[in-house]
CSV table of C-alpha atoms and ligand atoms in Angstrom, one decimal:
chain,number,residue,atom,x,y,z
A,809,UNK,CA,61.3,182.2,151.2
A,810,UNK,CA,60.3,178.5,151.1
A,811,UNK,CA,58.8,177.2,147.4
A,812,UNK,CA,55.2,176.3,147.6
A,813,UNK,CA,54.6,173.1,145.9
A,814,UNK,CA,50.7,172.4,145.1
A,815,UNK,CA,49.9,168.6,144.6
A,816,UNK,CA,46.7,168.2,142.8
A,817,UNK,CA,44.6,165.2,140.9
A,818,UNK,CA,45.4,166.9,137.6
A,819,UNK,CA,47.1,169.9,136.5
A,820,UNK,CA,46.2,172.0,133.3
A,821,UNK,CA,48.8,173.9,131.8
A,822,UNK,CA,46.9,175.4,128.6
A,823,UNK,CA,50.6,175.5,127.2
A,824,UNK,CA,50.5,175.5,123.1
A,825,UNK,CA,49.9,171.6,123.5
A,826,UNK,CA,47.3,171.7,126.3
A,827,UNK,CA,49.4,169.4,128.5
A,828,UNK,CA,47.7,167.8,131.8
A,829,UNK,CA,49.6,166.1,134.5
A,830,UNK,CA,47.7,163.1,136.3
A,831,UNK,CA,48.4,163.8,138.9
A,832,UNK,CA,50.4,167.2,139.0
A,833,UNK,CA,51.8,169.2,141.1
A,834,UNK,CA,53.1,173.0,140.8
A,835,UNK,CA,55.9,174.6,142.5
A,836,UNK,CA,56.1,178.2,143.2
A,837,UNK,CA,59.1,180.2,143.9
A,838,UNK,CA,58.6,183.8,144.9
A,839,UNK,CA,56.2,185.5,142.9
A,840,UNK,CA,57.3,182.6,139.7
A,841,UNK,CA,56.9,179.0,138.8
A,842,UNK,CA,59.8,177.6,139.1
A,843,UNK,CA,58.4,173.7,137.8
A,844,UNK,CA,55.4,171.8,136.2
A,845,UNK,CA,54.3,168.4,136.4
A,846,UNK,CA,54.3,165.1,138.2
A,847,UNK,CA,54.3,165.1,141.7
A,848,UNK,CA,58.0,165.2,143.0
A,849,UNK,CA,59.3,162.3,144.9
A,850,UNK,CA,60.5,164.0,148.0
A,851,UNK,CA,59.1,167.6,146.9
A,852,UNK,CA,61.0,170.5,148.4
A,853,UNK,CA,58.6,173.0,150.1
A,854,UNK,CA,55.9,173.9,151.8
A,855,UNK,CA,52.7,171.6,150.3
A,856,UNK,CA,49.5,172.6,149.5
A,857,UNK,CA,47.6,169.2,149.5
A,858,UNK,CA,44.5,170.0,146.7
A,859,UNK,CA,44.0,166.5,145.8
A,860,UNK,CA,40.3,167.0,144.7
A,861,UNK,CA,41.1,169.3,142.8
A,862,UNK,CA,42.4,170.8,139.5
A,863,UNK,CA,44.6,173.4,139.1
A,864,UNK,CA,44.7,175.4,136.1
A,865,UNK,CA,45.9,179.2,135.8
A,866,UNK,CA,44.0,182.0,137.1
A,867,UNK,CA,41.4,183.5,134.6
A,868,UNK,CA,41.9,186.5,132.5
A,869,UNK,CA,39.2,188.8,132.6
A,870,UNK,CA,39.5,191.4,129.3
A,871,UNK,CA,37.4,194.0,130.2
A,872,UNK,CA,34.9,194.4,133.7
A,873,UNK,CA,34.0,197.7,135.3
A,874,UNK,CA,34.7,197.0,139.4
A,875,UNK,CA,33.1,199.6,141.2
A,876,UNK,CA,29.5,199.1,139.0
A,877,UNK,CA,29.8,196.0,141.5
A,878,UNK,CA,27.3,198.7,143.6
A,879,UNK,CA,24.6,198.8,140.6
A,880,UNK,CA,23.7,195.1,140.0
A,881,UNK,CA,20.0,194.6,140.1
A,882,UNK,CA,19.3,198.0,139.2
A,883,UNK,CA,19.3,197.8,135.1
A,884,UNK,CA,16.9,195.3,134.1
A,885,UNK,CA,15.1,194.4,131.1
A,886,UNK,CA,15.3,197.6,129.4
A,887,UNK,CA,15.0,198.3,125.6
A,888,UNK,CA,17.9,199.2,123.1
A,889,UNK,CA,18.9,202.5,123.8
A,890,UNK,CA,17.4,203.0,127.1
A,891,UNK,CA,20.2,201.2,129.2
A,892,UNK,CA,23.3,203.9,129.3
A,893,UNK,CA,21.6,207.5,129.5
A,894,UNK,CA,18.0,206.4,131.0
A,895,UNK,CA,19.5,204.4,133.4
A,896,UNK,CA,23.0,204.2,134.3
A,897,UNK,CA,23.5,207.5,133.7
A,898,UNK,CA,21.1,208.9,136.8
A,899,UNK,CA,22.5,206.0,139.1
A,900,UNK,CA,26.2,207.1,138.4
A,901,UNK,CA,25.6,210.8,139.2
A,902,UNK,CA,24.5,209.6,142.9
A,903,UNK,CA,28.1,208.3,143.9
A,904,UNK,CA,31.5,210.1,144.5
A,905,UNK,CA,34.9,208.9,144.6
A,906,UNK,CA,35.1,207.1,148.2
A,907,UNK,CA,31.8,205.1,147.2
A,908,UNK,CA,33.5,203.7,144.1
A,909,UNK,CA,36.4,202.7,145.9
A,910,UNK,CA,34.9,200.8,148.5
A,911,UNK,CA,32.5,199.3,146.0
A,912,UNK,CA,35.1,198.4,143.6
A,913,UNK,CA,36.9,196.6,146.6
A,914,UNK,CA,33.6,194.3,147.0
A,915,UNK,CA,33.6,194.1,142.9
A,916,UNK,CA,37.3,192.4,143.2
A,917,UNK,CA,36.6,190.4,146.1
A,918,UNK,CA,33.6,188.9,144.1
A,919,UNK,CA,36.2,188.9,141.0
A,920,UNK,CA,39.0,186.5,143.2
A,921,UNK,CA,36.5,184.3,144.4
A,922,UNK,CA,35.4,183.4,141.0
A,923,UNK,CA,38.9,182.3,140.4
A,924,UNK,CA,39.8,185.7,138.4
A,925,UNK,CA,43.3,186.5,139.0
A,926,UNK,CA,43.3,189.1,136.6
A,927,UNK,CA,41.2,192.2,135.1
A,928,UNK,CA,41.7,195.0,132.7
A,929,UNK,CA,39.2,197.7,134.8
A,930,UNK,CA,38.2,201.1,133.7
A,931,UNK,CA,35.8,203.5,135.0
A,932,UNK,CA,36.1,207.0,136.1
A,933,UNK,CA,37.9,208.1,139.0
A,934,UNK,CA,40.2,205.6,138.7
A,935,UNK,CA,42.9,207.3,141.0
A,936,UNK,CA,40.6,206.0,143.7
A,937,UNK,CA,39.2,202.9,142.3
A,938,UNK,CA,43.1,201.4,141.1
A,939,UNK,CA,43.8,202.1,145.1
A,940,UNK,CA,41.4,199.3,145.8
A,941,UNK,CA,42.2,197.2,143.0
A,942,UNK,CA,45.8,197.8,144.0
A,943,UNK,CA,44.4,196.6,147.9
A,944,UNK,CA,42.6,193.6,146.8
A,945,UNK,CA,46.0,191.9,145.2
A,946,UNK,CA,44.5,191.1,141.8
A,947,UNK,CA,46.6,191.5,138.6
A,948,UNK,CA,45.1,194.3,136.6
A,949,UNK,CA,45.5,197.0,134.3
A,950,UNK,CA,43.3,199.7,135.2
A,951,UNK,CA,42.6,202.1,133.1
A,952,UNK,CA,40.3,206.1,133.8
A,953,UNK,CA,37.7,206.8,131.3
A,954,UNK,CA,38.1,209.7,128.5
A,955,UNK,CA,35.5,211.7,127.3
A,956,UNK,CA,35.5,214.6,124.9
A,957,UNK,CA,33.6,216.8,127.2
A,958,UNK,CA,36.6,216.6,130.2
A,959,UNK,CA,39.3,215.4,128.1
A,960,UNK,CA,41.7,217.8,129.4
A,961,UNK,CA,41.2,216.7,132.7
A,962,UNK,CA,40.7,212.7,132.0
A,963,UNK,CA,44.1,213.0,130.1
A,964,UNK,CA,46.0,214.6,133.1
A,965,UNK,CA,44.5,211.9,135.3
A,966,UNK,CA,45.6,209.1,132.5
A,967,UNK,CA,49.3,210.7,133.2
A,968,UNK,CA,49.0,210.8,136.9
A,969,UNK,CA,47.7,206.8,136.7
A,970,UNK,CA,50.5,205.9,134.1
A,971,UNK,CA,53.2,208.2,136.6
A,972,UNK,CA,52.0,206.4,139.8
A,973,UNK,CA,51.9,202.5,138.3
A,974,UNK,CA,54.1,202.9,134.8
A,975,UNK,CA,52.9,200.6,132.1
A,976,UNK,CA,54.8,197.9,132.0
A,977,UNK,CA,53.1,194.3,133.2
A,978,UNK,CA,56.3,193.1,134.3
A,979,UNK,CA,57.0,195.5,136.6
A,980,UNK,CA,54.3,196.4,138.5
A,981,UNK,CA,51.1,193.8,139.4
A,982,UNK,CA,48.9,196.8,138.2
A,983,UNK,CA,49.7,199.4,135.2
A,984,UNK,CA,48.1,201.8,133.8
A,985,UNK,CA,46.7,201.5,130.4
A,986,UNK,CA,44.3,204.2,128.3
A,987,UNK,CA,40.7,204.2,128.3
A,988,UNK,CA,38.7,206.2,126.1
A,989,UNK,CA,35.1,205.5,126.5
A,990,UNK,CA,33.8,204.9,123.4
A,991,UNK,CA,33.6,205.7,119.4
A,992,UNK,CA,30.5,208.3,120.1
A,993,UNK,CA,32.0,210.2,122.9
A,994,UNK,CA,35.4,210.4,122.1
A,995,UNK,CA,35.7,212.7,119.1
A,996,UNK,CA,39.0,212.8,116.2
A,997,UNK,CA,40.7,215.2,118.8
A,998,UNK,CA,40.8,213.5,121.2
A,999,UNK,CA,41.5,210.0,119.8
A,1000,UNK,CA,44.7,211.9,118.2
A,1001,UNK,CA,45.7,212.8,121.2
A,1002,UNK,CA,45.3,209.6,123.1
A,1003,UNK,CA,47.3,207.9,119.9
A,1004,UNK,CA,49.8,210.2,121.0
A,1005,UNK,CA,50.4,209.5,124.4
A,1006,UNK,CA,49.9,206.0,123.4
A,1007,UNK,CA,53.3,206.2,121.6
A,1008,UNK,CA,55.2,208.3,123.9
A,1009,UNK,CA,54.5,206.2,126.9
A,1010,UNK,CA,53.6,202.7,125.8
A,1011,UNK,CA,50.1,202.2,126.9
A,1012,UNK,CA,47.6,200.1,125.8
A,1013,UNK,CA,44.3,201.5,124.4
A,1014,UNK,CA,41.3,200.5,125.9
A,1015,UNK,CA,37.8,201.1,124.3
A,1016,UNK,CA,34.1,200.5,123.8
A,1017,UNK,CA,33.2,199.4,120.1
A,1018,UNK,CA,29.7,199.3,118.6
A,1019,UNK,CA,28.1,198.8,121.7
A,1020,UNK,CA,24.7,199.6,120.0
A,1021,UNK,CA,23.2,201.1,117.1
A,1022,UNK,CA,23.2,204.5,118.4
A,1023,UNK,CA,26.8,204.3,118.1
A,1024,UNK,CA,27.3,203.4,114.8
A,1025,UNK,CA,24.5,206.0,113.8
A,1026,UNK,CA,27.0,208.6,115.0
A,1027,UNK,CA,30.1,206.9,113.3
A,1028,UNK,CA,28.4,207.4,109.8
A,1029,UNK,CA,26.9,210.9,110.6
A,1030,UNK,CA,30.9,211.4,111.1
A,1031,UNK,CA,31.8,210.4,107.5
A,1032,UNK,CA,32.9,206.8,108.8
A,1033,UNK,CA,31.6,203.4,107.2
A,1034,UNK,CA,30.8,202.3,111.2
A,1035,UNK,CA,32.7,202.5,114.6
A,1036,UNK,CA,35.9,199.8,113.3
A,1037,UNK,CA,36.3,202.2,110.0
A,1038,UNK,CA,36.5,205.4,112.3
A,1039,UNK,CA,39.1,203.9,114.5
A,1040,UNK,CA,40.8,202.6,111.9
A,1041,UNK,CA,41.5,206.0,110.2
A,1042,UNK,CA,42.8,207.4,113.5
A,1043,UNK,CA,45.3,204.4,113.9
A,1044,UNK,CA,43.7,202.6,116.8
A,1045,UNK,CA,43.1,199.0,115.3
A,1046,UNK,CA,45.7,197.1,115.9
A,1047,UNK,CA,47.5,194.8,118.3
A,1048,UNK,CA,47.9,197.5,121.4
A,1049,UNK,CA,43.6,197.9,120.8
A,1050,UNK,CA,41.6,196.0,123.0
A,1051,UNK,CA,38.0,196.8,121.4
A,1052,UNK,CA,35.6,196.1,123.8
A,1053,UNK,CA,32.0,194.3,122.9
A,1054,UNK,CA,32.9,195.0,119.0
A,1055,UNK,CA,28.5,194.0,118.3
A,1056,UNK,CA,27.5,196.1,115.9
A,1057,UNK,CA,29.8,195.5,113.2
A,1058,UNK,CA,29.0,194.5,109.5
A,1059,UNK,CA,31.1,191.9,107.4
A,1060,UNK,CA,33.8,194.1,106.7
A,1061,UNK,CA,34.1,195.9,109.7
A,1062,UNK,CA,35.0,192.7,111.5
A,1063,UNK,CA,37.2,191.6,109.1
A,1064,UNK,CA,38.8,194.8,109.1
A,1065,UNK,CA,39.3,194.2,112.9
A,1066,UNK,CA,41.0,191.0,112.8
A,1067,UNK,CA,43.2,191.8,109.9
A,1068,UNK,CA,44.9,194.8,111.5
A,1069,UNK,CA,45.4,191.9,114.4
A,1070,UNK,CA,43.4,193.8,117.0
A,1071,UNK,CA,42.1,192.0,120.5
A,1072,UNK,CA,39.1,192.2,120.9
A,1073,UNK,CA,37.1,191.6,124.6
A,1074,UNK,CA,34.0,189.7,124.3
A,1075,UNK,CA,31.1,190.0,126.8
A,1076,UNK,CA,28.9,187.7,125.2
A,1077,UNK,CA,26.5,187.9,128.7
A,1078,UNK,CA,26.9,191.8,129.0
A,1079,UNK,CA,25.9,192.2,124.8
A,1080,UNK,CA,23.0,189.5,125.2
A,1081,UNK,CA,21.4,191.2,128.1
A,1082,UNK,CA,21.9,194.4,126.9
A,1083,UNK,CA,21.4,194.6,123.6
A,1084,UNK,CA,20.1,191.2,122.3
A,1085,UNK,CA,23.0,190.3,119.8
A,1086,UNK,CA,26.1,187.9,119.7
A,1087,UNK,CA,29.4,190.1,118.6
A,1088,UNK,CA,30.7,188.2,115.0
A,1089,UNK,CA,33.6,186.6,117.0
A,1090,UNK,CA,34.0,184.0,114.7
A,1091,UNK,CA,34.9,186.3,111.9
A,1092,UNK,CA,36.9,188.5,113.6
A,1093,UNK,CA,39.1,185.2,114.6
A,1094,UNK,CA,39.0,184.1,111.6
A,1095,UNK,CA,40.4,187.5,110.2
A,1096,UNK,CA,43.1,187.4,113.3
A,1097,UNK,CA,41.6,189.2,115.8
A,1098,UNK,CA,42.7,187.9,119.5
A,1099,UNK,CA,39.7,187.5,121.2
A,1100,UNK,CA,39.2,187.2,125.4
A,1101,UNK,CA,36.3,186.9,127.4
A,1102,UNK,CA,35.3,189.5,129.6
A,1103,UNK,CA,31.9,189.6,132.3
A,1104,UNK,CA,31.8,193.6,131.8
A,1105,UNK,CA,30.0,194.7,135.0
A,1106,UNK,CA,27.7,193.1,137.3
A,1107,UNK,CA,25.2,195.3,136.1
A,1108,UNK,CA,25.0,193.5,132.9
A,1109,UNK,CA,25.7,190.6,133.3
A,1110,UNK,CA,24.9,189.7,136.6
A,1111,UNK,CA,27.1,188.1,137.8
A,1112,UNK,CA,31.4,188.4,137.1
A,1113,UNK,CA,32.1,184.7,137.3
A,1114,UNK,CA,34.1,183.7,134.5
A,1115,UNK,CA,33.1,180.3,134.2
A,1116,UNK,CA,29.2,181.3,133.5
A,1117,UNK,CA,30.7,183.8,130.6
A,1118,UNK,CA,33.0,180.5,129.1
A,1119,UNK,CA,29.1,178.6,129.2
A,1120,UNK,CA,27.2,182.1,127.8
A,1121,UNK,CA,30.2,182.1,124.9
A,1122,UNK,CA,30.1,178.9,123.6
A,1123,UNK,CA,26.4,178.7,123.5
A,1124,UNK,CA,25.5,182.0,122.1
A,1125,UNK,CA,28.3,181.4,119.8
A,1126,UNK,CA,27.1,178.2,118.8
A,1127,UNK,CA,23.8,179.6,117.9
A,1128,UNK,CA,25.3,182.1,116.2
A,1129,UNK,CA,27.4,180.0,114.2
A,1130,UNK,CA,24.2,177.6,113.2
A,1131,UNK,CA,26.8,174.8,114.3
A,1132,UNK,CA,27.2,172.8,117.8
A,1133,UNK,CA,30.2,172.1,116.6
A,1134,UNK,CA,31.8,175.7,116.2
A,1135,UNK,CA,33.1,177.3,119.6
A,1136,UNK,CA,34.9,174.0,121.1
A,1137,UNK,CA,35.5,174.4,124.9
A,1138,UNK,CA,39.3,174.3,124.3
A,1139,UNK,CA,38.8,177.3,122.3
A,1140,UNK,CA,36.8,179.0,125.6
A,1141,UNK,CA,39.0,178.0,128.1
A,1142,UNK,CA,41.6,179.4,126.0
A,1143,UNK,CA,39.8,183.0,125.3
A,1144,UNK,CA,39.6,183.1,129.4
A,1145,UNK,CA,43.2,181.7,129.7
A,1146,UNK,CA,45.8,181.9,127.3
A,1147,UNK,CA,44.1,184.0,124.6
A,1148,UNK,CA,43.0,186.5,126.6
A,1149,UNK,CA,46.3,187.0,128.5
A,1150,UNK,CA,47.5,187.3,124.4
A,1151,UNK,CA,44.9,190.0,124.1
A,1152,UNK,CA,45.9,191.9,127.1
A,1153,UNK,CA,49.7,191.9,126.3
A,1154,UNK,CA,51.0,189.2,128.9
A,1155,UNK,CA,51.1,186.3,127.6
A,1156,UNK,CA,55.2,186.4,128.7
A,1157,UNK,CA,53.8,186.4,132.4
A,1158,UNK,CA,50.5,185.0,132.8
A,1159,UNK,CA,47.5,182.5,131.2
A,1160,UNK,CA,49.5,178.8,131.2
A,1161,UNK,CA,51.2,177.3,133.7
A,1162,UNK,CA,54.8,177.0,132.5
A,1163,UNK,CA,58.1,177.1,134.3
A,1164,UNK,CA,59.6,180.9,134.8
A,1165,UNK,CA,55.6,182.5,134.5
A,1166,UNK,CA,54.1,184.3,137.2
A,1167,UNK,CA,52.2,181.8,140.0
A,1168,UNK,CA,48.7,183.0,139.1
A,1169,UNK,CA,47.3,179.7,140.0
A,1170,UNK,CA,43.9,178.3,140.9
A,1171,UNK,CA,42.2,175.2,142.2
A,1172,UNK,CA,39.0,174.0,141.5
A,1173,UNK,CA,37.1,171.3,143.4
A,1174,UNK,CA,36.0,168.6,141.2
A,1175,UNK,CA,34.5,166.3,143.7
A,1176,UNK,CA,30.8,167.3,143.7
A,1177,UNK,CA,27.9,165.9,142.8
A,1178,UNK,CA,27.9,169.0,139.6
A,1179,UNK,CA,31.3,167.9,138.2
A,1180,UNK,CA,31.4,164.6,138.6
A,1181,UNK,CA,31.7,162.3,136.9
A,1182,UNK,CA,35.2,163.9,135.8
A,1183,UNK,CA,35.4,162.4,132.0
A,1184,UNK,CA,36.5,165.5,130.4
A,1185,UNK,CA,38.4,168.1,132.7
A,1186,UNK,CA,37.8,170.8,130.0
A,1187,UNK,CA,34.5,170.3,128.7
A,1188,UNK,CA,33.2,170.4,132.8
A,1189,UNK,CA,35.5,173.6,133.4
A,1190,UNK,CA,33.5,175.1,130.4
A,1191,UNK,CA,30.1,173.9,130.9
A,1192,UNK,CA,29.5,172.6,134.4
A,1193,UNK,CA,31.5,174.6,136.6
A,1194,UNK,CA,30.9,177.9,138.3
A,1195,UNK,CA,32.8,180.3,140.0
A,1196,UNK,CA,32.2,178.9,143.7
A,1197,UNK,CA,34.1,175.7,142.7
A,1198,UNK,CA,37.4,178.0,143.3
A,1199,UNK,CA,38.6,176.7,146.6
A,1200,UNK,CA,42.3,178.2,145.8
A,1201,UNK,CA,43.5,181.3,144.3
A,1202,UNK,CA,47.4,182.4,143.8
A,1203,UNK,CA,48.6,186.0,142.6
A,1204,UNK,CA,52.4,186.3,142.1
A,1205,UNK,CA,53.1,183.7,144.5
A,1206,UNK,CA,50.9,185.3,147.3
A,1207,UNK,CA,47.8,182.6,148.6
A,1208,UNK,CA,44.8,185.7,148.2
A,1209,UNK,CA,41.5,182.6,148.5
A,1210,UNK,CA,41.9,179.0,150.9
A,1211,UNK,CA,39.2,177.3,151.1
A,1212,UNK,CA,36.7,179.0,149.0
A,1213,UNK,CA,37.5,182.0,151.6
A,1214,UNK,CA,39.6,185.2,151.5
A,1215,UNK,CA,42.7,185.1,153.5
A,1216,UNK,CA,43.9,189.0,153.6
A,1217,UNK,CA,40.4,190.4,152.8
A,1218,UNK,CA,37.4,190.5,155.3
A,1219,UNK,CA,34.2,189.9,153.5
A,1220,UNK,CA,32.0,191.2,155.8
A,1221,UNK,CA,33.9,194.2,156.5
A,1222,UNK,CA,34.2,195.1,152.7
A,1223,UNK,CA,30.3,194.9,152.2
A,1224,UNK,CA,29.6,196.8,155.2
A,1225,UNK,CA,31.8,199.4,153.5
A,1226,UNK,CA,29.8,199.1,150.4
A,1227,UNK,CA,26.7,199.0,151.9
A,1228,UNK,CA,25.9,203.2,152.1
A,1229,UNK,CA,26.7,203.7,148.5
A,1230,UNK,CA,24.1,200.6,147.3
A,1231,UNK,CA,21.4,202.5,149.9
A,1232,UNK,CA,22.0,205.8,147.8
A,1233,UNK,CA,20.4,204.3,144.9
A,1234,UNK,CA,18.2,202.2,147.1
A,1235,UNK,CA,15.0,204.3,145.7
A,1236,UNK,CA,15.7,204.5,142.0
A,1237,UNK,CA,13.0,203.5,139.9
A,1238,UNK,CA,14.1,200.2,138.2
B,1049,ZN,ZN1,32.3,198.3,129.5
């Protein structure tokens, strides 16, 4: 096949040294980069002309549920403790299998237009819900949701996921990883056993942490100092953990985190809305926890747009911090970039734009009236731009959005799919 070469106003790598090329081009090779950086003087290719544009890699989304896509707008405003069991809870009973998958196919659509090139989904049924992932041509690792009360059956299903699409990144565009839900409903048991299979297969662990203060209620009725300490004694901190949300933690829970050099996948948006709390981040970085950003679902969020979630970090965390200075919007870009490749376990493939990486490549339009003018290319990524300034979106090699528009995908087909399972919940009490 002919190499691709991209020409663009400015290319950022987010290599170690944060190079930019003005003006830059990209050259892909089948599903690779084969070079980085000025223009060529008689390029060999097919061109994609995006001067206008930056191109930067495709963001890295650490943890987002696609098929509760179909539940946004129905979990507003609710107190602490009301959000999982008084709502979300009644509104998941109402959908089976074939709902999830065709609203988890509008979820990724809404995830590549954003300029998200890859996720790490979980949710239950996955068998059905990776098939759409799988469809939609996103990178992801997709993991199906363990509980103590059907862990026999959520285990076989983790096998049949990690059978079908292995677990290896570089192998397959989507792998299987392992998803228990969360500290509360996954009992000692269970956790053993999911360390187990962990080991004998490789897989990645994937899990809600401190998520509220029910949570960490149930951790010390358990004999545990909170929901870090608990894992911790079952062997799951550590750099194959990605701990989701990780909010109610105290001092030494987060450092305890980040010195067993867990990642850690922050919703900042999702834990705002939610619960009304910023995660400590800073501490747990500090300590040497790898830290990406992740939307969670549209439900809590409400939007997945990656860029809004770069803005929502750096200014919740700023607050947090007492400091405008803390949070830089290097150190953003990087956590929906770079870092959060690092925190998913491919950063050999993925999250910079370097010679011999996968083309997960996108382009955003910087000449309107909201980015211009174009002073600082990282500071407007982080604070001015949104997810409809994507025009272009690569996936190993493979053109998936031209022009702001899908090119395999049919938008309107995919929501008139979705549409039955939204009008199944159309008259739930908000
Ligand atoms: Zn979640």
């Amino acid at each position: 096949m002919k190499p691709i070469v991209l020409l663009a106003d400015q290319v950022l790598t987010l290599d170690a040294a944060a190079t930019v090329y003005a003006p830059g081009a990209v050259t892909i090779e089948g599903v690779e980069i084969r070079a980085v950086g000025p223009p060529p003087e008689r390029p060999d290719g097919k061109i994609v002309d995006l001067r206008g544009s930056i191109v930067l890699p495709g963001l890295v989304n650490t943890h987002t549920h696609s098929p509760m896509w179909v539940f946004r707008g129905l979990t507003e405003d609710v107190s602490r403790g009301e959000w999982l069991t008084g709502r979300l809870l009644p509104l998941e009973r109402r959908l089976g299998p074939d709902d999830l998958r065709r609203a988890a196919m509008a979820g990724c659509l809404e995830l590549l237009q954003n300029g998200v090139t890859t996720i790490a989904d979980r949710y239950g049924h996955m068998d059905a819900v990776a098939r759409a992932v799988d469809d939609s041509g996103l990178r992801a690792v997709v993991g199906h949701s363990l509980f103590d009360r059907t862990a026999d059956a959520d285990l076989a299903m983790s096998e049949r996921l990690i059978e079908r699409f292995g677990i290896d990144p570089a192998r397959s565009r989507v792998w299987a990883g392992l998803a228990p839900h969360a500290t509360d409903t996954c009992g000692p048991d269970l956790l053993r056993r999911v360390r187990g299979l962990a080991e004998r297969s490789g897989a990645r662990v994937f899990i809600h942490v401190a998520q509220s203060e029910e949570e960490v209620a149930a951790m010390v009725a358990r004999g545990a100092a909170g929901c870090a300490s608990y894992l911790d004694g079952l062997g799951l901190l550590g750099p194959d953990v990605v701990a989701a949300h990780a909010t109610y933690l105290s001092d030494a829970e987060a450092e305890l985190v980040g010195s067993r050099g867990t990642a850690v996948a922050h919703c900042p948006s999702s834990n705002a809305k939610l619960e009304g709390r910023v995660a400590p981040i800073a501490r747990m970085r500090r300590a040497g926890a790898i830290v990406g950003l992740g939307t969670d679902a549209a439900c809590c969020n409400n939007g997945m747009d990656m860029f809004e979630e770069m803005k929502v970090a750096a200014l919740l965390n700023k607050v947090a911090a007492d400091d405008p200075a803390a949070f830089p919007a290097i150190d953003v870009l990087r956590m929906a970039t770079s870092e959060a490749a690092r925190a998913l376990g491919i950063d050999h493939l993925v999250g910079s734009l370097e010679p011999g990486k996968r083309a997960d490549i996108i382009a955003v339009r910087t000449r309107s009236p909201r980015l211009q003018p174009w002073h600082d290319p990282v500071a407007n990524l982080v604070y001015a731009a949104r997810g409809s300034d994507v025009t272009t979106v690569f996936v190993e090699g493979r053109q998936l959005v031209r022009k702001g528009r899908p090119v395999f995908l049919d938008p309107e087909r995919i929501l008139a799919h979705a549409a039955p399972a939204a009008r199944r919940l159309a008259d739930v009490r908000r």
